[in-house]
């Protein structure tokens, strides 16, 4: 969140009073009566002027820094100053396969092509969106008249992007300094832009320019363009000046910009893509290709928010477009795949649980709906990116995020005399506060749980809540194959409490084994795990593994589960952390709240302290 | 800050001086100026008030310095640090906050190099640590020499491997690990840290106590000898000190060669500079060994009778390689160097 630069005093009455005090301190005016109506009116006018000046100065000062600016236009400019181009809207993208059976068509060509921009409609909720291909597709007769369309790379998986294709044409002026070409479209996806430069308006040959962000080398002959958001939300196109950033379009030349104006995330989750036109096969035969969806549409995004710019621009500046520190990896991966990635954590192999040198680990939480295939393609792209931008030949490896749930058992002293609300209402309010705390403070990498912060919120629920305390557990889950013995290993983000003679440190949710309701728990005063019959409270399997408190590890060995009580396909394994005050996840760990296993209970009291 | 002080006192010469005046008279009608001089004065006082800290308008003055790292207010500089140095809690840690902001770009551009690490420690902690890429200290079979002198280490999974670096500084690693990793550490490399205890000694050479003059005990020259390693002749003398307590001490001093005498004091390169390398190779593994009479040459000082000179065990010249010539009968060094025997070597 933005901070703001506070002005010393922007209160009108204070300003007037300060002005009066100042004037009274001057020999010339010390005997004047500033309360008299005439002079007081003049002071009002002057104080108002001061107030207006102060306010304007304060606004201007705040808008001068990334961390304090309130206006998007200011953040866009300030980010630009440190080399950061905010994300534009991004097209939602799906993958389809297209084929045609032309076995009954005589005189069919051996190869059929579909030009770029072939359109489909797809419905999301109640609204139709237009998707289109981004390259020329070709299909070859397999001998039996079956045509499978492929991309230029020979891939059957064809990406389609949502958006309306638009073209803007400019005539290049004299090679004046700082020539800008304005594209008045706030819905532009700058990643879809294709910039063509023609030597003059009559020629059909052109050079396709490349975005400077994708340039690997720059010389005075480079054909590069810069496309970025302007303060008013439109986009500006510019080129090199013929020396530093490459060629500039010749005076009188034609500049054509083709791009997609997109609807962003609204077009995500489209499942069925219907072609809007037929393809001409022969002079008299037109056919519609059969389209099957490979992945639904995902990755649509809105313009980068000002809070995102505020956070990302300094880190982006710090990378200098090179991957060296762990933060560089996080920043540049996010920069290139922001619409697909919800959160990322990267760390050097030296900090891995099992150190691995010359390696960087990344754990990624993908946006909802990103298919496994799309995730795999993205990871390959990230590895390619690291190969380009890494300064050393370090490998990048991916680790799946590990969710660790937090269970909270809240007890609060409640004096009903201090509120008109019922105990049930207060308990419900406390539960809501707890849930909100976890929504706001966990669910992403590196976000820690702090018990004291939570209890402060609980105490603030009502004056009738006199004090509170919380028991905290961590929990991970496993999905056993039923009726077979299996091993299950867990690594918790922090140390587990040492064995105790009263309290169990490890407990699982209930399952059945040989017809008995059981749970896995540690033997008191021991780190040995047992399967215990919950009816008799006696172990029926004496040793199913152990836990290592200091390492935060639980290893279940040879556990057989016949059925899971309460349905579902997973068993919850809860452990008591050694320090319940704080659980700080590192690396690939993410904390989430298990509301189902969390409680909030009032303890009635008539005390008022 | 107050702007009512003489502006020349706070001007540091980086900007055009502020010579702004309150042109109240010019703004008002002539008859007002003439008829109401108090009002004119009143307005001038108002504009002076505008420059004081009591007026929020004084922020206007700050606008000129908003992005001037050298002169902007330190409170505002913190916001620049947010942009250039990842902000947050690091700002207070910088010893030179303005320099940290000014040279952030240099720091980032050189990221991954030894220079960037050094700059990081300079900027953040004002110290100059030693940065060691320990892969250069790994023992490589067939290349590295065995022994402590070679300072080579067996490869391990920590400091002595391909991807590791060592920072030797006077600060505990706990004080700098977090910002260091965020700003400059190449992810994937092992980070080793050693705390260096560095003390400064004040030699105060000009005020050292006078050590006095020690009586040199009576001595006599027992013998002269020449070492004749394959044609290189070096003269030595065996001194016998007669200590007052009756414990005599023998030691041999190098007197130099024929070419350096009468300026003895050690063998000289002039003695060997024209010798073929193959010849020297059989005698000395280094030039240093040649220059020092008692150089460590795996002495086989087991049979000193061959020399018949009463050599002490301190003498470490390899007796296999030197022929010792008893020159007891030679009265002085001139005679030694002139001796026929010596010339026939």
PDB file of C-alpha atoms in Angstrom, chain A residues 63 112 115 293 325 376 428 591:
ATOM      1  CA  UNK A  63       3.173  12.255  -6.922  1.00  0.00           C
ATOM      2  CA  UNK A 112      -4.498 -26.320 -47.286  1.00  0.00           C
ATOM      3  CA  UNK A 115      -4.279 -17.316 -42.922  1.00  0.00           C
ATOM      4  CA  UNK A 293     -10.489 -27.726 -27.338  1.00  0.00           C
ATOM      5  CA  UNK A 325      19.967 -13.030  -7.120  1.00  0.00           C
ATOM      6  CA  UNK A 376       4.701 -27.430 -18.497  1.00  0.00           C
ATOM      7  CA  UNK A 428     -19.395 -15.991  15.009  1.00  0.00           C
ATOM      8  CA  UNK A 591       0.176 -21.361   4.814  1.00  0.00           C
TER       9      UNK A 591
END
